[in-house]
mmCIF file of C-alpha atoms and ligand atoms in Angstrom:
data_model
loop_
_atom_site.group_PDB
_atom_site.id
_atom_site.type_symbol
_atom_site.label_atom_id
_atom_site.label_comp_id
_atom_site.label_asym_id
_atom_site.label_seq_id
_atom_site.Cartn_x
_atom_site.Cartn_y
_atom_site.Cartn_z
ATOM 1 C CA MET A 1 18.066 -27.546 -0.514
ATOM 2 C CA ASN A 2 14.586 -26.240 0.136
ATOM 3 C CA GLU A 3 13.988 -22.952 -1.689
ATOM 4 C CA ILE A 4 11.889 -21.588 1.162
ATOM 5 C CA ASP A 5 14.662 -22.168 3.694
ATOM 6 C CA ASP A 6 16.991 -20.376 1.347
ATOM 7 C CA ILE A 7 14.613 -17.450 1.068
ATOM 8 C CA LEU A 8 14.093 -17.240 4.807
ATOM 9 C CA ARG A 9 17.799 -17.195 5.416
ATOM 10 C CA GLY A 10 18.082 -14.555 2.699
ATOM 11 C CA ILE A 11 15.450 -12.369 4.346
ATOM 12 C CA ARG A 12 17.371 -12.544 7.619
ATOM 13 C CA ARG A 13 20.532 -11.556 5.793
ATOM 14 C CA LYS A 14 18.543 -8.690 4.195
ATOM 15 C CA ASP A 15 19.374 -9.992 0.756
ATOM 16 C CA PRO A 16 17.246 -7.956 -1.683
ATOM 17 C CA ARG A 17 16.913 -10.875 -4.105
ATOM 18 C CA ALA A 18 15.558 -13.208 -1.463
ATOM 19 C CA ILE A 19 13.128 -10.542 -0.311
ATOM 20 C CA GLY A 20 12.000 -9.938 -3.884
ATOM 21 C CA ARG A 21 11.500 -13.658 -4.409
ATOM 22 C CA ALA A 22 9.488 -13.916 -1.187
ATOM 23 C CA ILE A 23 7.174 -11.145 -2.339
ATOM 24 C CA SER A 24 6.715 -12.830 -5.718
ATOM 25 C CA ILE A 25 5.774 -16.093 -4.042
ATOM 26 C CA VAL A 26 3.117 -14.326 -2.009
ATOM 27 C CA GLU A 27 1.932 -12.292 -4.964
ATOM 28 C CA GLU A 28 1.519 -15.383 -7.127
ATOM 29 C CA GLY A 29 -0.681 -16.959 -4.484
ATOM 30 C CA ASP A 30 1.864 -19.776 -4.113
ATOM 31 C CA GLN A 31 0.990 -22.375 -1.478
ATOM 32 C CA ARG A 32 4.330 -21.783 0.235
ATOM 33 C CA ALA A 33 3.505 -18.147 0.921
ATOM 34 C CA GLY A 34 2.149 -19.095 4.336
ATOM 35 C CA GLU A 35 5.479 -20.550 5.408
ATOM 36 C CA ILE A 36 7.222 -17.289 4.624
ATOM 37 C CA LEU A 37 4.669 -15.055 6.299
ATOM 38 C CA GLN A 38 4.515 -17.304 9.349
ATOM 39 C CA ILE A 39 8.190 -17.080 10.059
ATOM 40 C CA LEU A 40 8.623 -13.289 9.905
ATOM 41 C CA ASP A 41 9.737 -11.746 13.139
ATOM 42 C CA GLU A 42 6.493 -10.338 14.573
ATOM 43 C CA GLU A 43 8.241 -7.893 16.849
ATOM 44 C CA THR A 44 10.167 -6.333 13.975
ATOM 45 C CA VAL A 45 6.989 -6.133 11.897
ATOM 46 C CA GLN A 46 5.167 -4.441 14.797
ATOM 47 C CA LYS A 47 7.903 -1.888 15.189
ATOM 48 C CA ALA A 48 7.724 -0.779 11.569
ATOM 49 C CA THR A 49 5.285 1.862 10.465
ATOM 50 C CA ILE A 50 3.416 1.287 7.238
ATOM 51 C CA MET A 51 2.732 4.603 5.609
ATOM 52 C CA GLY A 52 0.210 5.004 2.792
ATOM 53 C CA ILE A 53 0.774 7.873 0.392
ATOM 54 C CA THR A 54 -2.066 8.559 -1.977
ATOM 55 C CA GLY A 55 -3.555 11.279 -4.174
ATOM 56 C CA SER A 56 -4.620 12.032 -7.728
ATOM 57 C CA PRO A 57 -2.288 11.307 -10.641
ATOM 58 C CA GLY A 58 0.523 13.809 -10.961
ATOM 59 C CA VAL A 59 0.242 15.554 -7.583
ATOM 60 C CA GLY A 60 3.837 14.619 -6.859
ATOM 61 C CA LYS A 61 3.559 11.463 -4.759
ATOM 62 C CA SER A 62 6.618 9.771 -6.224
ATOM 63 C CA THR A 63 8.692 12.917 -5.913
ATOM 64 C CA LEU A 64 7.643 13.178 -2.262
ATOM 65 C CA VAL A 65 8.391 9.519 -1.637
ATOM 66 C CA ASP A 66 11.787 9.953 -3.239
ATOM 67 C CA GLN A 67 12.532 12.854 -0.888
ATOM 68 C CA LEU A 68 11.242 10.954 2.124
ATOM 69 C CA ILE A 69 13.510 8.039 1.211
ATOM 70 C CA ALA A 70 16.475 10.416 1.123
ATOM 71 C CA TYR A 71 15.437 11.921 4.467
ATOM 72 C CA TYR A 72 15.053 8.556 6.199
ATOM 73 C CA ARG A 73 18.293 7.290 4.711
ATOM 74 C CA ARG A 74 20.125 10.259 6.197
ATOM 75 C CA GLN A 75 18.811 9.033 9.550
ATOM 76 C CA GLY A 76 20.275 5.632 8.838
ATOM 77 C CA LEU A 77 16.919 3.938 8.438
ATOM 78 C CA ARG A 78 16.159 1.121 6.059
ATOM 79 C CA ILE A 79 13.123 1.791 3.834
ATOM 80 C CA GLY A 80 10.657 -0.294 1.875
ATOM 81 C CA ILE A 81 8.481 1.054 -0.940
ATOM 82 C CA VAL A 82 5.493 -0.674 -2.474
ATOM 83 C CA ALA A 83 4.343 1.306 -5.511
ATOM 84 C CA ILE A 84 0.888 0.316 -6.685
ATOM 85 C CA ASP A 85 0.468 0.713 -10.410
ATOM 86 C CA PRO A 86 -3.188 1.049 -11.375
ATOM 87 C CA SER A 87 -2.409 -0.574 -14.750
ATOM 88 C CA SER A 88 -4.555 1.921 -16.572
ATOM 89 C CA PRO A 89 -3.697 4.016 -19.619
ATOM 90 C CA ILE A 90 -3.536 7.270 -17.648
ATOM 91 C CA SER A 91 -0.750 6.035 -15.488
ATOM 92 C CA GLY A 92 0.995 4.059 -18.159
ATOM 93 C CA GLY A 93 3.883 6.407 -17.720
ATOM 94 C CA ALA A 94 3.659 6.608 -13.964
ATOM 95 C CA PHE A 95 5.155 3.203 -13.530
ATOM 96 C CA LEU A 96 8.186 4.299 -15.440
ATOM 97 C CA GLY A 97 8.100 7.642 -13.670
ATOM 98 C CA ASP A 98 8.276 5.976 -10.267
ATOM 99 C CA ARG A 99 11.194 3.952 -11.436
ATOM 100 C CA ILE A 100 13.083 6.895 -12.787
ATOM 101 C CA ARG A 101 12.407 9.216 -9.903
ATOM 102 C CA MET A 102 13.455 6.669 -7.335
ATOM 103 C CA MET A 103 16.238 5.245 -9.464
ATOM 104 C CA ARG A 104 18.943 7.015 -7.543
ATOM 105 C CA HIS A 105 18.059 4.803 -4.580
ATOM 106 C CA THR A 106 17.985 1.473 -6.382
ATOM 107 C CA ILE A 107 21.653 0.733 -5.850
ATOM 108 C CA ASP A 108 21.146 1.239 -2.134
ATOM 109 C CA ARG A 109 20.706 -2.148 -0.420
ATOM 110 C CA ASP A 110 18.715 -0.501 2.323
ATOM 111 C CA VAL A 111 16.043 0.806 -0.031
ATOM 112 C CA LEU A 112 13.667 -1.849 -1.318
ATOM 113 C CA ILE A 113 11.357 -0.771 -4.135
ATOM 114 C CA ARG A 114 8.638 -3.015 -5.452
ATOM 115 C CA SER A 115 5.976 -2.198 -8.048
ATOM 116 C CA MET A 116 2.680 -4.011 -7.986
ATOM 117 C CA ALA A 117 -0.097 -3.960 -10.550
ATOM 118 C CA THR A 118 -3.709 -3.568 -9.498
ATOM 119 C CA ARG A 119 -5.122 -5.860 -12.116
ATOM 120 C CA GLY A 120 -4.134 -8.968 -13.945
ATOM 121 C CA ARG A 121 -3.058 -10.773 -10.844
ATOM 122 C CA LEU A 122 -4.085 -13.724 -8.795
ATOM 123 C CA GLY A 123 -5.297 -12.963 -5.317
ATOM 124 C CA GLY A 124 -6.378 -9.667 -3.901
ATOM 125 C CA LEU A 125 -4.301 -6.564 -4.049
ATOM 126 C CA CYS A 126 -4.725 -5.876 -0.350
ATOM 127 C CA ALA A 127 -3.447 -9.284 0.549
ATOM 128 C CA ALA A 128 -0.460 -9.014 -1.745
ATOM 129 C CA ALA A 129 0.441 -5.431 -0.835
ATOM 130 C CA GLY A 130 -0.052 -6.141 2.867
ATOM 131 C CA ALA A 131 2.143 -9.198 2.670
ATOM 132 C CA ALA A 132 4.828 -7.353 0.713
ATOM 133 C CA ALA A 133 4.825 -4.581 3.308
ATOM 134 C CA ARG A 134 5.142 -7.139 6.101
ATOM 135 C CA ILE A 135 7.982 -8.965 4.396
ATOM 136 C CA MET A 136 9.814 -5.663 3.962
ATOM 137 C CA ALA A 137 9.095 -4.737 7.575
ATOM 138 C CA GLY A 138 10.254 -8.192 8.662
ATOM 139 C CA SER A 139 13.552 -7.562 6.919
ATOM 140 C CA GLY A 140 14.096 -4.437 8.983
ATOM 141 C CA CYS A 141 12.517 -1.746 6.804
ATOM 142 C CA ASN A 142 10.987 1.051 8.824
ATOM 143 C CA PRO A 143 9.044 2.840 7.526
ATOM 144 C CA VAL A 144 7.458 0.967 4.671
ATOM 145 C CA ILE A 145 5.795 3.345 2.238
ATOM 146 C CA VAL A 146 2.910 2.264 0.039
ATOM 147 C CA GLU A 147 2.349 4.692 -2.830
ATOM 148 C CA THR A 148 -0.956 4.432 -4.607
ATOM 149 C CA VAL A 149 -3.011 6.626 -6.924
ATOM 150 C CA GLY A 150 -6.260 7.449 -5.162
ATOM 151 C CA ILE A 151 -8.613 6.726 -8.013
ATOM 152 C CA GLY A 152 -10.333 3.398 -7.533
ATOM 153 C CA GLN A 153 -11.726 1.213 -4.782
ATOM 154 C CA ALA A 154 -8.768 -1.143 -4.986
ATOM 155 C CA GLU A 155 -6.431 1.723 -4.303
ATOM 156 C CA VAL A 156 -8.565 2.990 -1.442
ATOM 157 C CA ASP A 157 -8.565 -0.492 0.061
ATOM 158 C CA VAL A 158 -4.790 -0.541 -0.044
ATOM 159 C CA VAL A 159 -4.708 2.698 1.881
ATOM 160 C CA SER A 160 -6.698 1.043 4.642
ATOM 161 C CA LEU A 161 -3.826 -1.308 5.367
ATOM 162 C CA ALA A 162 -1.541 1.570 6.294
ATOM 163 C CA ASP A 163 -0.892 2.681 9.855
ATOM 164 C CA ILE A 164 -0.695 6.275 8.700
ATOM 165 C CA THR A 165 -2.297 7.673 5.589
ATOM 166 C CA VAL A 166 -0.976 10.759 3.846
ATOM 167 C CA LEU A 167 -3.233 12.294 1.203
ATOM 168 C CA VAL A 168 -1.464 14.556 -1.270
ATOM 169 C CA PHE A 169 -3.026 17.439 -3.190
ATOM 170 C CA ALA A 170 -1.594 19.906 -5.678
ATOM 171 C CA PRO A 171 -2.981 23.151 -7.017
ATOM 172 C CA GLY A 172 -4.124 23.384 -10.594
ATOM 173 C CA LEU A 173 -5.416 19.863 -10.930
ATOM 174 C CA GLY A 174 -9.100 20.696 -11.123
ATOM 175 C CA ASP A 175 -11.858 19.685 -8.769
ATOM 176 C CA ASP A 176 -9.626 17.556 -6.654
ATOM 177 C CA ILE A 177 -11.319 18.244 -3.384
ATOM 178 C CA GLN A 178 -14.800 17.463 -4.644
ATOM 179 C CA ALA A 179 -13.609 14.085 -5.800
ATOM 180 C CA MET A 180 -11.673 13.396 -2.640
ATOM 181 C CA LYS A 181 -14.242 14.660 -0.193
ATOM 182 C CA ALA A 182 -16.246 11.490 -0.473
ATOM 183 C CA GLY A 183 -14.008 8.904 1.067
ATOM 184 C CA LEU A 184 -10.317 9.466 1.020
ATOM 185 C CA ILE A 185 -10.142 12.695 2.946
ATOM 186 C CA GLU A 186 -11.880 11.058 5.889
ATOM 187 C CA MET A 187 -9.437 8.187 5.856
ATOM 188 C CA ALA A 188 -6.410 10.442 5.775
ATOM 189 C CA ASP A 189 -4.370 11.233 8.890
ATOM 190 C CA ILE A 190 -2.219 13.898 7.278
ATOM 191 C CA LEU A 191 -2.955 16.142 4.313
ATOM 192 C CA VAL A 192 -0.228 17.553 2.104
ATOM 193 C CA VAL A 193 -0.473 20.390 -0.363
ATOM 194 C CA ASN A 194 2.472 19.727 -2.638
ATOM 195 C CA LYS A 195 3.596 22.078 -5.421
ATOM 196 C CA ALA A 196 3.332 24.925 -2.942
ATOM 197 C CA ASP A 197 5.406 26.902 -5.424
ATOM 198 C CA CYS A 198 2.559 26.854 -7.943
ATOM 199 C CA PRO A 199 -0.271 29.383 -8.163
ATOM 200 C CA GLY A 200 -3.387 28.475 -6.227
ATOM 201 C CA ALA A 201 -1.572 26.719 -3.367
ATOM 202 C CA ASP A 202 -2.841 29.144 -0.698
ATOM 203 C CA ALA A 203 -6.407 28.893 -1.938
ATOM 204 C CA LEU A 204 -6.148 25.103 -1.931
ATOM 205 C CA VAL A 205 -4.912 25.048 1.666
ATOM 206 C CA MET A 206 -7.847 27.248 2.678
ATOM 207 C CA GLU A 207 -10.300 25.063 0.834
ATOM 208 C CA ILE A 208 -8.919 21.928 2.457
ATOM 209 C CA GLU A 209 -9.021 23.522 5.897
ATOM 210 C CA SER A 210 -12.674 24.393 5.419
ATOM 211 C CA VAL A 211 -13.468 20.820 4.422
ATOM 212 C CA ILE A 212 -11.755 19.242 7.440
ATOM 213 C CA GLN A 213 -13.149 21.796 9.873
ATOM 214 C CA GLY A 214 -13.168 20.477 13.396
ATOM 215 C CA ARG A 215 -11.047 17.475 12.563
ATOM 216 C CA ASN A 216 -7.628 17.320 14.081
ATOM 217 C CA CYS A 217 -5.820 16.628 10.843
ATOM 218 C CA PRO A 218 -2.509 18.360 10.100
ATOM 219 C CA VAL A 219 -2.110 20.095 6.739
ATOM 220 C CA CYS A 220 1.470 20.336 5.451
ATOM 221 C CA ARG A 221 2.900 22.251 2.520
ATOM 222 C CA THR A 222 5.717 20.894 0.414
ATOM 223 C CA ILE A 223 7.716 21.662 -2.701
ATOM 224 C CA ALA A 224 8.985 18.159 -3.229
ATOM 225 C CA PRO A 225 11.702 18.723 -5.847
ATOM 226 C CA GLU A 226 13.244 21.418 -3.652
ATOM 227 C CA THR A 227 12.909 19.301 -0.477
ATOM 228 C CA ALA A 228 10.949 22.176 1.054
ATOM 229 C CA GLY A 229 8.678 20.990 3.869
ATOM 230 C CA ILE A 230 9.963 17.414 3.822
ATOM 231 C CA GLU A 231 11.518 17.524 7.283
ATOM 232 C CA GLU A 232 8.371 19.111 8.682
ATOM 233 C CA LEU A 233 6.240 16.443 7.039
ATOM 234 C CA ALA A 234 8.459 13.699 8.455
ATOM 235 C CA ALA A 235 8.108 15.253 11.913
ATOM 236 C CA VAL A 236 4.315 15.383 11.615
ATOM 237 C CA ILE A 237 4.317 11.736 10.527
ATOM 238 C CA ARG A 238 6.517 10.768 13.486
ATOM 239 C CA ASP A 239 4.268 12.564 15.987
ATOM 240 C CA MET A 240 1.162 10.986 14.503
ATOM 241 C CA ASP A 241 2.788 7.565 14.704
ATOM 242 C CA GLN A 242 3.663 8.049 18.357
ATOM 243 C CA LYS A 243 0.188 9.273 19.183
ATOM 244 C CA LYS A 244 -1.479 6.361 17.424
ATOM 245 C CA ARG A 245 0.739 3.827 19.135
ATOM 246 C CA GLN A 246 -0.020 5.350 22.517
ATOM 247 C CA ASN A 247 -3.773 5.642 22.177
ATOM 248 C CA GLY A 248 -4.257 2.135 20.808
ATOM 249 C CA GLN A 249 -5.334 3.228 17.330
ATOM 250 C CA PHE A 250 -2.249 1.620 15.846
ATOM 251 C CA ALA A 251 -3.080 -1.833 17.177
ATOM 252 C CA GLN A 252 -6.705 -1.420 16.200
ATOM 253 C CA ASN A 253 -5.728 -0.477 12.644
ATOM 254 C CA ARG A 254 -3.436 -3.450 12.278
ATOM 255 C CA GLN A 255 -6.207 -5.732 13.434
ATOM 256 C CA LYS A 256 -8.574 -4.270 10.844
ATOM 257 C CA ALA A 257 -5.961 -4.515 8.127
ATOM 258 C CA ARG A 258 -5.449 -8.187 8.964
ATOM 259 C CA GLU A 259 -9.200 -8.731 8.771
ATOM 260 C CA SER A 260 -9.429 -7.288 5.283
ATOM 261 C CA GLU A 261 -6.459 -9.358 4.206
ATOM 262 C CA VAL A 262 -8.125 -12.495 5.528
ATOM 263 C CA LEU A 263 -11.305 -11.539 3.712
ATOM 264 C CA ASP A 264 -9.329 -10.911 0.556
ATOM 265 C CA TRP A 265 -7.806 -14.370 0.660
ATOM 266 C CA ALA A 266 -11.093 -16.021 1.580
ATOM 267 C CA VAL A 267 -12.887 -14.373 -1.349
ATOM 268 C CA GLU A 268 -10.111 -15.399 -3.689
ATOM 269 C CA MET A 269 -10.188 -19.005 -2.508
ATOM 270 C CA MET A 270 -13.966 -19.128 -2.782
ATOM 271 C CA ARG A 271 -13.832 -17.645 -6.257
ATOM 272 C CA ILE A 272 -11.547 -20.412 -7.457
ATOM 273 C CA LYS A 273 -13.734 -23.068 -5.869
ATOM 274 C CA LEU A 274 -16.884 -21.590 -7.346
ATOM 275 C CA LYS A 275 -15.333 -21.333 -10.768
ATOM 276 C CA ASN A 276 -14.274 -24.950 -10.684
ATOM 277 C CA GLN A 277 -17.698 -26.055 -9.510
ATOM 278 C CA LEU A 278 -19.358 -24.073 -12.283
ATOM 279 C CA LYS A 279 -16.995 -25.520 -14.881
ATOM 280 C CA SER A 280 -17.591 -29.045 -13.662
ATOM 281 C CA GLN A 281 -21.252 -28.718 -14.529
ATOM 282 C CA SER A 282 -21.532 -29.195 -18.209
ATOM 283 C CA ARG A 283 -25.209 -28.216 -18.149
ATOM 284 C CA GLN A 284 -26.281 -25.013 -19.765
ATOM 285 C CA ILE A 285 -26.965 -22.076 -17.546
ATOM 286 C CA LYS A 286 -30.578 -21.061 -17.745
ATOM 287 C CA GLY A 287 -32.746 -18.930 -15.513
ATOM 288 C CA ASP A 288 -32.020 -16.391 -12.817
ATOM 289 C CA PRO A 289 -28.262 -16.034 -12.305
ATOM 290 C CA ARG A 290 -28.788 -15.187 -8.652
ATOM 291 C CA MET A 291 -30.649 -18.418 -8.027
ATOM 292 C CA ILE A 292 -27.945 -20.366 -9.781
ATOM 293 C CA ALA A 293 -25.305 -18.568 -7.779
ATOM 294 C CA ARG A 294 -27.043 -19.464 -4.541
ATOM 295 C CA LYS A 295 -27.233 -23.093 -5.609
ATOM 296 C CA LEU A 296 -23.582 -23.037 -6.516
ATOM 297 C CA ILE A 297 -22.676 -21.822 -3.044
ATOM 298 C CA GLU A 298 -24.828 -24.524 -1.493
ATOM 299 C CA GLU A 299 -23.105 -27.114 -3.625
ATOM 300 C CA ILE A 300 -19.589 -26.167 -2.628
ATOM 301 C CA SER A 301 -20.407 -25.833 1.061
ATOM 302 C CA ARG A 302 -21.749 -29.356 1.236
HETATM 303 N N1 GTP B 1 6.452 22.779 -9.473
HETATM 304 C C1 GTP B 1 6.440 21.621 -8.833
HETATM 305 N N2 GTP B 1 6.446 20.481 -9.516
HETATM 306 C C2 GTP B 1 6.424 19.316 -8.844
HETATM 307 C C3 GTP B 1 6.404 19.284 -7.429
HETATM 308 N N3 GTP B 1 6.397 17.997 -7.036
HETATM 309 C C4 GTP B 1 6.389 17.242 -8.150
HETATM 310 N N4 GTP B 1 6.406 18.025 -9.249
HETATM 311 C C5 GTP B 1 6.382 17.573 -10.660
HETATM 312 O O1 GTP B 1 5.113 17.031 -10.930
HETATM 313 C C6 GTP B 1 5.209 15.937 -11.848
HETATM 314 C C7 GTP B 1 4.523 14.704 -11.296
HETATM 315 O O2 GTP B 1 5.238 14.243 -10.168
HETATM 316 P P1 GTP B 1 5.172 12.738 -9.662
HETATM 317 O O3 GTP B 1 6.000 12.665 -8.443
HETATM 318 O O4 GTP B 1 5.431 11.783 -10.746
HETATM 319 O O5 GTP B 1 3.644 12.641 -9.312
HETATM 320 P P2 GTP B 1 2.821 11.353 -8.870
HETATM 321 O O6 GTP B 1 1.750 11.825 -7.977
HETATM 322 O O7 GTP B 1 3.719 10.283 -8.370
HETATM 323 O O8 GTP B 1 2.213 10.895 -10.256
HETATM 324 P P3 GTP B 1 1.500 9.498 -10.599
HETATM 325 O O9 GTP B 1 2.360 8.405 -10.049
HETATM 326 O O10 GTP B 1 1.436 9.522 -12.081
HETATM 327 O O11 GTP B 1 0.149 9.533 -9.991
HETATM 328 C C8 GTP B 1 6.691 15.747 -12.096
HETATM 329 O O12 GTP B 1 7.019 16.384 -13.303
HETATM 330 C C9 GTP B 1 7.354 16.434 -10.915
HETATM 331 O O13 GTP B 1 8.624 16.923 -11.224
HETATM 332 C C10 GTP B 1 6.416 20.532 -6.726
HETATM 333 O O14 GTP B 1 6.392 20.609 -5.499
HETATM 334 N N5 GTP B 1 6.432 21.672 -7.474
HETATM 335 MG MG1 MG B 2 3.913 8.211 -8.880
#
């Protein structure tokens, strides 16, 4: 029997193993990935909200996600989580941390958790994370949460595939705002000051409010381990989702996310072609690398 047929049937049955296998196939850049992605139920995927949760290391993203999972489960919803691991020494423990903190949900068939490394992979991260989110959505997960550490461009790009972006801060973590001001804060739909039980939380809220002045961007406070503010945050997310679906922003976002996924794949395919072309020329590389690069492109587009 065809493995893909098996997987597709498995996805429809919501079998976690089949879903996991489907994501691996896409992640590995397997030729058969297209077949899987093509067959997902578009309507179900459209219905699901993809939520990006980002912020500096240690602000409490995983703890928040864990609490959101519990909240959505109480509502009877099925949830998907894509946790992006930046594969860097600083977060070496984060990967494990995510696992442990969300472990209580792993026996739940209606909670799908998938970790994904930023580096050391074939294909772009956006493409893989986007596809994983869609596969989860296609299997009835709503919402799908993508947790990523907001430190590098790759992580920022992943955020752009989300329908709703939540940026998390915590007091006592240094010049957070300065670092975030540049790009992420503008991309965020909802800001969260977590660790509201820690000193400096009020000052941080005030600082954030002065930065976003004039922008209609809700600021929520949470104490994740105590579930304080979680319901309020979920309500703010729900309202934002409704608003974005009504005013057309949702559809526009999805379109843009698809574009960057297409670009991601195209770049990856070109890279492989270019590499092969370069390898096939046994001549030594001399002269201006840019000129050679241009020639290389000309050669493969012939
Ligand atoms: N006091 C306090 N501690 C918290 C709160 N939320 C999370 N923590 C603690 O902060 C630490 C980091 O939490 P995580 O949820 O792992 O943070 P994270 O943002 O996912 O971390 P990375 O994945 O490493 O970027 C843990 O020890 C949590 O228990 C909070 O609201 N108040
Ligand atoms: Mg984490």
